[in-house]
PDB file of C-alpha atoms and ligand atoms in Angstrom:
ATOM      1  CA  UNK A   1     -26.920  64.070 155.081  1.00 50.00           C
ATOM      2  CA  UNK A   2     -24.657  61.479 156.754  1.00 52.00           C
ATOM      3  CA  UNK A   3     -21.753  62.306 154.536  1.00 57.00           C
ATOM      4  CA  UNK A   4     -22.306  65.428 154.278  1.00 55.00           C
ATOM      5  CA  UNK A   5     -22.055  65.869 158.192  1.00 63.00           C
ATOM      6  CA  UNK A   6     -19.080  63.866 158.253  1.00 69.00           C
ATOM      7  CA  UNK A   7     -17.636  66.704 155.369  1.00 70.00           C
ATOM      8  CA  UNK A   8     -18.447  69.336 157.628  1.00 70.00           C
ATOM      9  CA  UNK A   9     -16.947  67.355 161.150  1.00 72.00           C
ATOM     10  CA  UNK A  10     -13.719  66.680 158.933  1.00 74.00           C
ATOM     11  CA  UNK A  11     -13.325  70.738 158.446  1.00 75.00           C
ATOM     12  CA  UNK A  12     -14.501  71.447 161.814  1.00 76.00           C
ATOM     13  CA  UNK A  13     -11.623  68.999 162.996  1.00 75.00           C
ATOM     14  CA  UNK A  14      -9.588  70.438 160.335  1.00 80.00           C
ATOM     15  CA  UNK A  15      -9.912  73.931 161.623  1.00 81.00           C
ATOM     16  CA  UNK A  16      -9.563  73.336 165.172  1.00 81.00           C
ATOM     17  CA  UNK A  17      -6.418  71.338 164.332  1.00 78.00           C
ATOM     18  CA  UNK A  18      -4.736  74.241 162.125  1.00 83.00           C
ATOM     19  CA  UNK A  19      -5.539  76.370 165.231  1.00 79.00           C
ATOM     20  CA  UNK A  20      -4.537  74.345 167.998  1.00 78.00           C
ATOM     21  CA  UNK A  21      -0.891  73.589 165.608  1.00 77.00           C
ATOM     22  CA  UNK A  22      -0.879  77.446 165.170  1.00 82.00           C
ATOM     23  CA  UNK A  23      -1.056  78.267 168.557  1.00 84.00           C
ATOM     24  CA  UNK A  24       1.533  75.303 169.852  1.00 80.00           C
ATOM     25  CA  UNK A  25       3.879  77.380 166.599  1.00 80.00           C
ATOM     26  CA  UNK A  26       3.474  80.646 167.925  1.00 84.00           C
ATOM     27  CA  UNK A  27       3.670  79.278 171.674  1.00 83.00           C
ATOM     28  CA  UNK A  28       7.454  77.713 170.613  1.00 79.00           C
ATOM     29  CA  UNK A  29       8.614  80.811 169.230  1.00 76.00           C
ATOM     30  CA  UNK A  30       7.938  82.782 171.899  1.00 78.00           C
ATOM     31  CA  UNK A  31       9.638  80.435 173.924  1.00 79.00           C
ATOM     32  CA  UNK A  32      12.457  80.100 171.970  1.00 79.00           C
ATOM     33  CA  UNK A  33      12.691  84.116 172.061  1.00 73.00           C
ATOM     34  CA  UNK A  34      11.872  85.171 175.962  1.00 70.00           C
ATOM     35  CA  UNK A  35      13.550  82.120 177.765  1.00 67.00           C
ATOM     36  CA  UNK A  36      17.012  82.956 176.310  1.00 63.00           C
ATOM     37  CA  UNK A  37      16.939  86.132 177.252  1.00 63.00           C
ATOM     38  CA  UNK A  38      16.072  85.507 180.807  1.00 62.00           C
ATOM     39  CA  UNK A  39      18.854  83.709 181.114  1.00 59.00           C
ATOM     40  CA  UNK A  40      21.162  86.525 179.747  1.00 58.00           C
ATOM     41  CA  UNK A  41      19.591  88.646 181.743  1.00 57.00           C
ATOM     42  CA  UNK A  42      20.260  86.671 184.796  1.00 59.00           C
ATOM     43  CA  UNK A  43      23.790  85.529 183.730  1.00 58.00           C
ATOM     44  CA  UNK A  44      24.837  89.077 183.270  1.00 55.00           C
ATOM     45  CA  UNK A  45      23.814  90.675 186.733  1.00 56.00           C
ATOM     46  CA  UNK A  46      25.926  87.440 188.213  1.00 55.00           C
ATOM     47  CA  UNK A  47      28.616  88.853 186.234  1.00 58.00           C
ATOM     48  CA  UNK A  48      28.970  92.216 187.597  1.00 58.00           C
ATOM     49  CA  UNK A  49      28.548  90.664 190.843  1.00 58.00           C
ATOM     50  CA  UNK A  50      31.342  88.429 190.448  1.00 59.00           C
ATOM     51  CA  UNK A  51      33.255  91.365 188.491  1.00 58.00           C
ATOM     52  CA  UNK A  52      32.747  93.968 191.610  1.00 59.00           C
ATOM     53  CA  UNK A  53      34.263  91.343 194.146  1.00 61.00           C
ATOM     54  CA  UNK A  54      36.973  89.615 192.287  1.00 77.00           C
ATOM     55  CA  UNK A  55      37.712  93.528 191.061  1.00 90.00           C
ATOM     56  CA  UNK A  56      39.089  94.185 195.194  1.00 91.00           C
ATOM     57  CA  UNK A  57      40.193  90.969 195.610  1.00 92.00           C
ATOM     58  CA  UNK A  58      42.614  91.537 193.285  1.00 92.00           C
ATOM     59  CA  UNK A  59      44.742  93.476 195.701  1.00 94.00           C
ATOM     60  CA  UNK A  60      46.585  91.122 197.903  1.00 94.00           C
ATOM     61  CA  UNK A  61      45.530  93.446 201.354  1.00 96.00           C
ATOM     62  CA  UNK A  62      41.871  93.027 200.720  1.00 95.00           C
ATOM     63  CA  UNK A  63      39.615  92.654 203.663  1.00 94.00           C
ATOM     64  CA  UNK A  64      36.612  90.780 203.436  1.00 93.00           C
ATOM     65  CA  UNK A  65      34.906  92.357 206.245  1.00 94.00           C
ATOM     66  CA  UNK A  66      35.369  95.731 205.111  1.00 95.00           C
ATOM     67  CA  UNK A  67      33.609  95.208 201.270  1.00 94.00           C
ATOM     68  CA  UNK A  68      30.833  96.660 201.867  1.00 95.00           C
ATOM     69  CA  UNK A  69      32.916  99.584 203.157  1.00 96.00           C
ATOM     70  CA  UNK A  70      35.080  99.892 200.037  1.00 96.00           C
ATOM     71  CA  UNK A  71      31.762 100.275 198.195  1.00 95.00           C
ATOM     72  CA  UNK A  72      30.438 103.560 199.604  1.00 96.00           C
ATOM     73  CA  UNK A  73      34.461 105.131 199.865  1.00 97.00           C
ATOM     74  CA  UNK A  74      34.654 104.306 196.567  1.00 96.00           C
ATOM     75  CA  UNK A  75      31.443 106.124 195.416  1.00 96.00           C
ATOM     76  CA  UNK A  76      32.756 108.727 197.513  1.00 96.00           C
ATOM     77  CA  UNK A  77      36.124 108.880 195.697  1.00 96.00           C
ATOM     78  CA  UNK A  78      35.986 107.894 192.252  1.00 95.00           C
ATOM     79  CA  UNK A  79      39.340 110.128 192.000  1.00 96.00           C
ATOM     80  CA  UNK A  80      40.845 107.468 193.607  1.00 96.00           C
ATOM     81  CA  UNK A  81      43.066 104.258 192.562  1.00 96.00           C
ATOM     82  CA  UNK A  82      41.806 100.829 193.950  1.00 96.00           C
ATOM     83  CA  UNK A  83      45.017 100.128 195.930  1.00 96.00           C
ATOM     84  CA  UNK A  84      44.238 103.544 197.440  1.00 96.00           C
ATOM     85  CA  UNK A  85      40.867 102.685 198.378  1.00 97.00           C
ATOM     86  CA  UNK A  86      41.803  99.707 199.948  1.00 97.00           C
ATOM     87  CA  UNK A  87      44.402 101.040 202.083  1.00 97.00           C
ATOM     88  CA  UNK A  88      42.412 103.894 203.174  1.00 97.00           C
ATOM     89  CA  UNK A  89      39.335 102.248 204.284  1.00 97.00           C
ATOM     90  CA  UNK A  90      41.836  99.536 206.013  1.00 97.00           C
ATOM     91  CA  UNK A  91      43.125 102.978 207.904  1.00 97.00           C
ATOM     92  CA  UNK A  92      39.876 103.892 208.780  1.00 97.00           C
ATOM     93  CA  UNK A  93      39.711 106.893 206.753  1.00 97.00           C
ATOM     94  CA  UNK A  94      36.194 105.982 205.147  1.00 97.00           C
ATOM     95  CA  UNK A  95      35.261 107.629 209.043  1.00 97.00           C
ATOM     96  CA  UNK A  96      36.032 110.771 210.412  1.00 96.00           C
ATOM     97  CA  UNK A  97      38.599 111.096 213.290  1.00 94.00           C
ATOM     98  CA  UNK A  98      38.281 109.686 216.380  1.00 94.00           C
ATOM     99  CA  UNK A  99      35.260 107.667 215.061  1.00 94.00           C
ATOM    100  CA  UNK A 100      34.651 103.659 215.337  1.00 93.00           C
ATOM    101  CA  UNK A 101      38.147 104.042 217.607  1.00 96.00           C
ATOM    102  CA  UNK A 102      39.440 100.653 218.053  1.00 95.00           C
ATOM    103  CA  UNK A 103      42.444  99.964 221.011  1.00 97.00           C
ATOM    104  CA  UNK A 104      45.456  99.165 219.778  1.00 96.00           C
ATOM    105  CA  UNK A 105      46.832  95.892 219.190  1.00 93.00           C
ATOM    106  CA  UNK A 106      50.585  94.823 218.920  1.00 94.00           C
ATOM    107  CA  UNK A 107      50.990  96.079 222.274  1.00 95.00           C
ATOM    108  CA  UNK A 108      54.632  96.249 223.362  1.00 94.00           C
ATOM    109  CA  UNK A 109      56.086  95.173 219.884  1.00 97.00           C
ATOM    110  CA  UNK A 110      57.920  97.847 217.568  1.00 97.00           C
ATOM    111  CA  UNK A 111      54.464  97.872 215.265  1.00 97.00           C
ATOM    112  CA  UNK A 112      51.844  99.388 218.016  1.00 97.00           C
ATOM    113  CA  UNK A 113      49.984 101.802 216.064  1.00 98.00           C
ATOM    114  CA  UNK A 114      48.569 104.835 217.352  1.00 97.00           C
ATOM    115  CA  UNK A 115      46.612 107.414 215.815  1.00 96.00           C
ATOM    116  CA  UNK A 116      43.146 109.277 215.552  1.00 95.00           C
ATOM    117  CA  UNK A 117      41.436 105.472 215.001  1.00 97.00           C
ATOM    118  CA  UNK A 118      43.616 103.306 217.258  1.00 97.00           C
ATOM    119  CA  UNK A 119      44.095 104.303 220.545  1.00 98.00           C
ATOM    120  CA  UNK A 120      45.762 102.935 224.227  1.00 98.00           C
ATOM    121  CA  UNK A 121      44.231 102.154 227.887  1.00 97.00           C
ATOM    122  CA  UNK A 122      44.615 104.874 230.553  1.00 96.00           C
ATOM    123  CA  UNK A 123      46.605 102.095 232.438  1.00 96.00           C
ATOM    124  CA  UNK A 124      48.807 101.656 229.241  1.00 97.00           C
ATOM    125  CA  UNK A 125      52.678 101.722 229.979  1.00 97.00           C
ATOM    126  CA  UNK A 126      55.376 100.045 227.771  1.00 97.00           C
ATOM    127  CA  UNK A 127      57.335  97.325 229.279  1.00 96.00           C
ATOM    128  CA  UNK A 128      60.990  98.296 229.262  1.00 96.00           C
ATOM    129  CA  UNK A 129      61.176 101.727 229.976  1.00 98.00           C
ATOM    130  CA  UNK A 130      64.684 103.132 230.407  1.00 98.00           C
ATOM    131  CA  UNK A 131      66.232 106.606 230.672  1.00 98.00           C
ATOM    132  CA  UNK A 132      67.965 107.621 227.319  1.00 98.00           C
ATOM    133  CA  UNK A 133      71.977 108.933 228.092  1.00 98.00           C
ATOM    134  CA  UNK A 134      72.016 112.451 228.533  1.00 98.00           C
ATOM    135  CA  UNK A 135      74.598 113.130 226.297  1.00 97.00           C
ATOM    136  CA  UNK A 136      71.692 112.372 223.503  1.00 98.00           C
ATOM    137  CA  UNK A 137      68.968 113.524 225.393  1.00 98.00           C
ATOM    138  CA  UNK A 138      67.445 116.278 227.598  1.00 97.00           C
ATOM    139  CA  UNK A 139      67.395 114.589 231.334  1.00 97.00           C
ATOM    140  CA  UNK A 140      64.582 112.420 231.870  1.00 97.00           C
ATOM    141  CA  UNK A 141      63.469 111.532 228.560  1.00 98.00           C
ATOM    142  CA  UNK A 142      62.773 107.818 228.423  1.00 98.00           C
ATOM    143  CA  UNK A 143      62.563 105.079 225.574  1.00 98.00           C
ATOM    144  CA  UNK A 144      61.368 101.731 225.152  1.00 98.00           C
ATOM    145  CA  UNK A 145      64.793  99.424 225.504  1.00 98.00           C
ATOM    146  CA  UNK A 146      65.317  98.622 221.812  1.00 98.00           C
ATOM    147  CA  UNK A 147      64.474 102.093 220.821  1.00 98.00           C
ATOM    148  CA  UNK A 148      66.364 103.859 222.945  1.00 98.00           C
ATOM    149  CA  UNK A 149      69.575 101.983 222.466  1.00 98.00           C
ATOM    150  CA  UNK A 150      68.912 102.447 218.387  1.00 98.00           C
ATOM    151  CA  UNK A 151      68.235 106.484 219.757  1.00 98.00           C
ATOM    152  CA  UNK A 152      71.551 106.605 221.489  1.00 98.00           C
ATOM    153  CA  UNK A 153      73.011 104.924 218.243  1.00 98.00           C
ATOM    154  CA  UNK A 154      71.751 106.845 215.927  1.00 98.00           C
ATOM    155  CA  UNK A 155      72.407 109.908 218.295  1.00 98.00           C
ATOM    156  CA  UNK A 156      76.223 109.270 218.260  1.00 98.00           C
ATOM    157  CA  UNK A 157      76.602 108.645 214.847  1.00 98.00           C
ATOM    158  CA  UNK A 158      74.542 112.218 214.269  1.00 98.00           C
ATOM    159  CA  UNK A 159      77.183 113.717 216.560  1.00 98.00           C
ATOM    160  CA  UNK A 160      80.253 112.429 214.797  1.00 98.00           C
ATOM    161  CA  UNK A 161      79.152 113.781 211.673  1.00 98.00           C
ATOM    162  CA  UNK A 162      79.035 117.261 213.470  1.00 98.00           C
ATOM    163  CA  UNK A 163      75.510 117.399 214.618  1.00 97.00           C
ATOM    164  CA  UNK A 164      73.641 117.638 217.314  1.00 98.00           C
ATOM    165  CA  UNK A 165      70.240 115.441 217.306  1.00 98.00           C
ATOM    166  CA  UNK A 166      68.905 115.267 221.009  1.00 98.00           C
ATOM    167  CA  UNK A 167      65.588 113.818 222.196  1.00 98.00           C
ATOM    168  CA  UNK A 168      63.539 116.413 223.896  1.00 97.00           C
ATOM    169  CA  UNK A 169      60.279 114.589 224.076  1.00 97.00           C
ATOM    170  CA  UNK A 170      59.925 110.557 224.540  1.00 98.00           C
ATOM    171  CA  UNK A 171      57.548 108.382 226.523  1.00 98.00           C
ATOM    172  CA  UNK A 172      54.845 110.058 228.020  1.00 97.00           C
ATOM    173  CA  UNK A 173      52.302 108.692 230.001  1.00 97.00           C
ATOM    174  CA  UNK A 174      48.591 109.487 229.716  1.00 97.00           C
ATOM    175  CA  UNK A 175      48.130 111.726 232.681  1.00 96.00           C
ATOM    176  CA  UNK A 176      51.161 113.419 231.144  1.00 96.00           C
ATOM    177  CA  UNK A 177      48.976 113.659 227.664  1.00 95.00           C
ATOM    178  CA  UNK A 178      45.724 114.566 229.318  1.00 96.00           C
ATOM    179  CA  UNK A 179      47.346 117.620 230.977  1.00 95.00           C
ATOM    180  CA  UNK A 180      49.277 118.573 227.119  1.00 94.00           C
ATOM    181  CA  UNK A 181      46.040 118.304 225.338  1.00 95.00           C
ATOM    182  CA  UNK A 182      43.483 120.832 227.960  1.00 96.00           C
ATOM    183  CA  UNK A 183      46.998 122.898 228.191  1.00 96.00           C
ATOM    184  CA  UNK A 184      46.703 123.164 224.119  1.00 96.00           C
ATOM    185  CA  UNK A 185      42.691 123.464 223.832  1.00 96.00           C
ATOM    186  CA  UNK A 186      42.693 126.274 226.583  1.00 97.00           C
ATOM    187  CA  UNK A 187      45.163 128.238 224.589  1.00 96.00           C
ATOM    188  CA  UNK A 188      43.554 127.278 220.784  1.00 96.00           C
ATOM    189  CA  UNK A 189      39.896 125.680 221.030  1.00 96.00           C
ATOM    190  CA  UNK A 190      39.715 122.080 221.114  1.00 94.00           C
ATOM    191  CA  UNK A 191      39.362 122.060 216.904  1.00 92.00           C
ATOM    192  CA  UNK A 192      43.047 123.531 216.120  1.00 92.00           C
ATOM    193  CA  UNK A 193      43.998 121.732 219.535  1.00 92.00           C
ATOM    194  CA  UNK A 194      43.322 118.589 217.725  1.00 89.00           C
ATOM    195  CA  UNK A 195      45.183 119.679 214.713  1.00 84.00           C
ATOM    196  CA  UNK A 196      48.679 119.555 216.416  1.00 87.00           C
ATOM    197  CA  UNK A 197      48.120 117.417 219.623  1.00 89.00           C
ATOM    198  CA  UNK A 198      46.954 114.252 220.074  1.00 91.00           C
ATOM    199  CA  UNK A 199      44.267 113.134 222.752  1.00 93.00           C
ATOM    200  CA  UNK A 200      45.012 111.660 225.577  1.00 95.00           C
ATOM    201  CA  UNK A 201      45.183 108.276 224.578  1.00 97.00           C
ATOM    202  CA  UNK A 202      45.979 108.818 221.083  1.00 96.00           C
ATOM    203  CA  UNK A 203      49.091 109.909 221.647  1.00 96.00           C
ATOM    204  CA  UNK A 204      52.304 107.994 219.410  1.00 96.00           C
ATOM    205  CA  UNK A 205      54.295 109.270 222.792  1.00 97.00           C
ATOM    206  CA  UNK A 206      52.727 106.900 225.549  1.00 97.00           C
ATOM    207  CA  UNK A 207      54.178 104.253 223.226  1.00 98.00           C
ATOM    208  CA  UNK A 208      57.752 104.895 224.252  1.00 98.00           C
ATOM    209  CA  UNK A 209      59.273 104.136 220.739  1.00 98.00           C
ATOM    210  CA  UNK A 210      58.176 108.060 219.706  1.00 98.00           C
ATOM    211  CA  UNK A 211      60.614 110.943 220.149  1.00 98.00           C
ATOM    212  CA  UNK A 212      60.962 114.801 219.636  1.00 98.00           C
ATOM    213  CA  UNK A 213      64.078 116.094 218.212  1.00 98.00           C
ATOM    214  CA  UNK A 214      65.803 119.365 218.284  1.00 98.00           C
ATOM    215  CA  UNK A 215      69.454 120.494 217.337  1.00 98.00           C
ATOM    216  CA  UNK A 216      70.090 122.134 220.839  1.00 97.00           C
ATOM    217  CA  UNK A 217      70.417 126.140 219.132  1.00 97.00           C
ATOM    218  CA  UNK A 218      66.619 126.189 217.120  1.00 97.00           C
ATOM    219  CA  UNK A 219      63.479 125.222 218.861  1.00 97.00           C
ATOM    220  CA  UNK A 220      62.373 121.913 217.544  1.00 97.00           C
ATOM    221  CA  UNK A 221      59.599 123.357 215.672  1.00 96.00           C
ATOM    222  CA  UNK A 222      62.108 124.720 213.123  1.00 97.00           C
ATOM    223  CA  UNK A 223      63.936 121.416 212.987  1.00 98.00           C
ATOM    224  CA  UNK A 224      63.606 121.497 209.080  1.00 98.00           C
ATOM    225  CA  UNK A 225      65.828 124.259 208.973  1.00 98.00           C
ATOM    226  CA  UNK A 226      68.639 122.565 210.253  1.00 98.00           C
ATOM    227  CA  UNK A 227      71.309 120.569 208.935  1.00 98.00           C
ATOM    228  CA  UNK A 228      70.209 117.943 211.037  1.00 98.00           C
ATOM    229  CA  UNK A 229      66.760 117.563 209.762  1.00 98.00           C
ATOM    230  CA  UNK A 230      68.554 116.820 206.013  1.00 98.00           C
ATOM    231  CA  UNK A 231      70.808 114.508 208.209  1.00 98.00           C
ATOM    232  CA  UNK A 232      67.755 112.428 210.121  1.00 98.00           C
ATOM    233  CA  UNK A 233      66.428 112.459 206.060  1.00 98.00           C
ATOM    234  CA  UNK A 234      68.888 110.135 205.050  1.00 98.00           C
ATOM    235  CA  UNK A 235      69.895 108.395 207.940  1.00 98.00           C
ATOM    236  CA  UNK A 236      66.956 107.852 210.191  1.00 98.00           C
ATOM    237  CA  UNK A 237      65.791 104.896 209.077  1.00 98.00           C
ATOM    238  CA  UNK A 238      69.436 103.142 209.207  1.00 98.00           C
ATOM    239  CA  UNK A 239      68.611 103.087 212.920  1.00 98.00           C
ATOM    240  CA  UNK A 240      64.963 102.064 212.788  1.00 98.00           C
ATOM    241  CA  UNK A 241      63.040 105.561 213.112  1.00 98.00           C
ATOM    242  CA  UNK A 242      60.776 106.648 210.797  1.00 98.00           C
ATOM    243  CA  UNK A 243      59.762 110.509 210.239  1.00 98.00           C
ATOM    244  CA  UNK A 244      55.898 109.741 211.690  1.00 98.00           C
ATOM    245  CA  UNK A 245      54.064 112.727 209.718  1.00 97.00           C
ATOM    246  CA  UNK A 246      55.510 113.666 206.424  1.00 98.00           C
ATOM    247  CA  UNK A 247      54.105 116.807 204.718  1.00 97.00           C
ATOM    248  CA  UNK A 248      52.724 114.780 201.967  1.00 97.00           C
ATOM    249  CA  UNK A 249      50.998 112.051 204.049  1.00 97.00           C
ATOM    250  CA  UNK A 250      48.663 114.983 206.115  1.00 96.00           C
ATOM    251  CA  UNK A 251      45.582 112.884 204.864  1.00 94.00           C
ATOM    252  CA  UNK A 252      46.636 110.001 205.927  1.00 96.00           C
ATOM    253  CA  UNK A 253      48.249 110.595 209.388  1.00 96.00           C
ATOM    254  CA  UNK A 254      45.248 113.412 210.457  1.00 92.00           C
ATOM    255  CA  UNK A 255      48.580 115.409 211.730  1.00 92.00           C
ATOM    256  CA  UNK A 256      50.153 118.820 210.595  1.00 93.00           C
ATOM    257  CA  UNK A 257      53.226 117.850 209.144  1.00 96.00           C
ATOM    258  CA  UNK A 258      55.879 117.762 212.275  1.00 97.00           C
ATOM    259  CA  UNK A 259      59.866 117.483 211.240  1.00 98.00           C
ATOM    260  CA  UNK A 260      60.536 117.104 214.479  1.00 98.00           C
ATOM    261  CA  UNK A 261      58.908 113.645 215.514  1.00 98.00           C
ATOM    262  CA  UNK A 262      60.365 110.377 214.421  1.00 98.00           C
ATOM    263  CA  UNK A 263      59.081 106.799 215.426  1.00 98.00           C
ATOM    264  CA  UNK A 264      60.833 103.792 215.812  1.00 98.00           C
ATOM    265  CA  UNK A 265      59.660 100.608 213.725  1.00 98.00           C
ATOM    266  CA  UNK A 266      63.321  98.835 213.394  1.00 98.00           C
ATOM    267  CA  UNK A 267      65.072  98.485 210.850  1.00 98.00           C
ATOM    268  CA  UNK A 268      63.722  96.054 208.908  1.00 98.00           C
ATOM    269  CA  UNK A 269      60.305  97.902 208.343  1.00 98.00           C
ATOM    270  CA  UNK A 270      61.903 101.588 208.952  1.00 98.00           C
ATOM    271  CA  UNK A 271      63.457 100.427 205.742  1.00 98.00           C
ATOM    272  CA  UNK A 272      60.580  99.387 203.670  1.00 98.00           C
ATOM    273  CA  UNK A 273      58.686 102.140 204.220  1.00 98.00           C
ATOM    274  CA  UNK A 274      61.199 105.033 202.819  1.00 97.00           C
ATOM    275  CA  UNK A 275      61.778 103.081 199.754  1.00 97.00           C
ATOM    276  CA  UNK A 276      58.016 102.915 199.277  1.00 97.00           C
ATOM    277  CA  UNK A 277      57.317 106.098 200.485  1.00 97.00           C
ATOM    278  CA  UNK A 278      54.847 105.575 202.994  1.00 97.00           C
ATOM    279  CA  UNK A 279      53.496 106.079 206.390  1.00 98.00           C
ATOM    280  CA  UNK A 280      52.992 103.834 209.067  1.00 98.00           C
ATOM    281  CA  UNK A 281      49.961 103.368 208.588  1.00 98.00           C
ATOM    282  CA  UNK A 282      49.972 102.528 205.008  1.00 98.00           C
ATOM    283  CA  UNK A 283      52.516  99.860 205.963  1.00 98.00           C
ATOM    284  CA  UNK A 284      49.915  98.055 208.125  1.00 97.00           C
ATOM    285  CA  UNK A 285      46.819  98.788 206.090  1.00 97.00           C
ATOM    286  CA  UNK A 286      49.077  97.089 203.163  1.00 96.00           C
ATOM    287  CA  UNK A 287      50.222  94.324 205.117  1.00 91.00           C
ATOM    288  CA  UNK A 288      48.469  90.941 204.211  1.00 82.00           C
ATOM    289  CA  UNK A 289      47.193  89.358 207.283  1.00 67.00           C
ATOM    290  CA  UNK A 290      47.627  85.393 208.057  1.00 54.00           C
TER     291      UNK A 290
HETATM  292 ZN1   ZN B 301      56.020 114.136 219.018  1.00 94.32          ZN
END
C-alpha cells in the first residue's frame, strides 16, 4: 500500500511537472513572439516621427515654430513641393489676408516688408525723406535717401536711352493711405477695393523705397505697353528696384499684377531675386535666420 502510494505520488508529481514545464514552454513562446513585435511596433511609429520632422528640416529656411503649421498647409496642399510649403507658411499664406497681422520689422533698412500680413504704425515715417529731382519725377514725390538717389540714377540712364521713366507716386504717409483706400471702397466695395489698394497701413508706399511709374504720354496703368516697361524689365534691378507684383506671383503678393510699381531692395538683393525669379517675399521667407 506504501509503495504503491508512493507509485501513484511519483505520477501525480510526474503530471503536475509535465504541466507546469508545458505551461513555462508555451509561456516562452509567446514571449518570444508578442515582445518582439511590441518593440517593432513602437520602433516604427518613432520612425515616422523622426521621418516627418527631419523630412522639413531638410530645407535650410525651416522654422521650428511654425511645424505644426506646415502640417495642416500641407494637408491642405498636397499639390504642393516642400520648399513651397515652407516658404508659404513662412509668408503667412497658411492664413487668409490681413489675418495674424504682425508689424513690420527691419524698419528703416532697404528689407522692410509690407504686405497683407506685415503691416506699419500710424506714426510710421521713414527717416531720410527727400524730394526726388523733378526732371525724374512729378513735383513732390519723395524717396527714402538711398532710393531716391538709385531713382534719379536709374531715371537718367532710362532717359539717355530715349525714355521717359518718371515717378508719379512715392512715399505716402498713412493719413495719405487712409484717405486712397475709403476713396477706392466708396467707388468699388471694400472687397475689389482690397484687390488693388492696400489698407492703410499696409501700404509698400509709406515705406518710401516704393514708387509708381509712368512714361509721361500713357497713364501708368498701361505702363506694360510701353517701351519703357520692356526697358525697367531689364534694367531695374541694376539700380536696386524690383517690379513688387509680377503677374505670376498674384498668390503670393495678394495684389493684381501692377507694371507700374517697382520697390527698391538695392542692388545686391534686387539682383538675387530676378535671377531666382521671385518676390520679395519669397526672398525673406527663404532667407535662413541667425
Ligand atoms: Zn504703387
Amino acid at each position: 500500500m506504501i509503495k504503491l502510494g508512493d507509485n501513484m505520488k511519483k505520477k501525480k508529481l510526474k503530471r503536475k511537472f509535465k504541466i507546469i514545464f508545458t505551461l513555462i514552454i508555451m509561456l516562452i513562446v509567446l514571449l518570444l513572439i508578442i515582445v518582439p513585435k511590441q518593440t517593432e511596433e513602437h520602433k516604427g511609429k518613432e520612425n515616422t516621427k523622426v521621418e516627418e520632422k527631419n523630412k522639413y528640416e531638410k530645407i535650410s529656411y525651416y522654422r521650428k515654430e511654425n511645424l505644426d503649421r506646415y502640417k495642416e498647409y500641407e494637408k491642405e496642399n498636397k499639390n504642393l513641393s516642400l520648399e513651397e510649403i515652407i516658404t508659404n507658411v513662412n509668408i503667412g499664406l497658411d492664413n487668409p489676408y490681413y489675418t495674424n497681422t504682425l508689424p513690420s520689422t527691419n524698419l528703416n533698412t532697404n528689407l522692410i516688408l509690407v504686405n497683407k500680413y506685415n503691416y506699419l504704425t500710424e506714426d510710421y515715417v521713414p527717416e531720410n525723406l527727400e524730394n526726388i529731382q523733378t526732371t525724374y519725377a512729378r513735383s513732390g514725390m519723395q524717396l527714402v535717401k538711398e532710393a531716391k538717389e538709385a531713382f534719379e540714377e536709374l531715371s537718367e540712364s532710362a532717359k539717355k536711352d530715349g525714355m521717359n521713366v518718371i515717378a508719379m507716386s512715392s512715399y505716402r504717409s498713412y493719413d495719405y493711405q487712409v484717405n486712397l483706400y475709403n476713396n477706392y471702397v466708396a467707388e468699388d466695395g471694400k472687397e475689389a477695393a482690397d484687390k488693388y489698394s492696400a489698407r492703410p497701413g499696409y501700404s509698400e508706399h509709406q515705406t518710401g523705397l516704393a514708387v509708381d511709374v509712368y512714361n509721361l504720354d500713357l497713364p501708368y496703368t498701361s505702363f506694360e505697353e510701353t517701351e519703357e516697361f520692356n526697358w525697367m524689365q531689364e534694367n531695374a534691378y541694376k539700380y536696386g528696384f524690383i517690379l513688387r507684383f509680377p503677374e505670376d506671383k498674384v498668390d503670393i503678393t495678394g495684389y493684381q499684377y501692377e507694371s507700374w510699381h517697382y520697390r527698391y531692395v538695392g542692388k545686391e538683393v534686387a539682383k538675387e531675386i530676378k535671377d531666382k525669379n521671385l518676390t520679395l517675399e519669397e526672398y525673406l521667407a527663404k532667407k535662413v535666420e541667425n
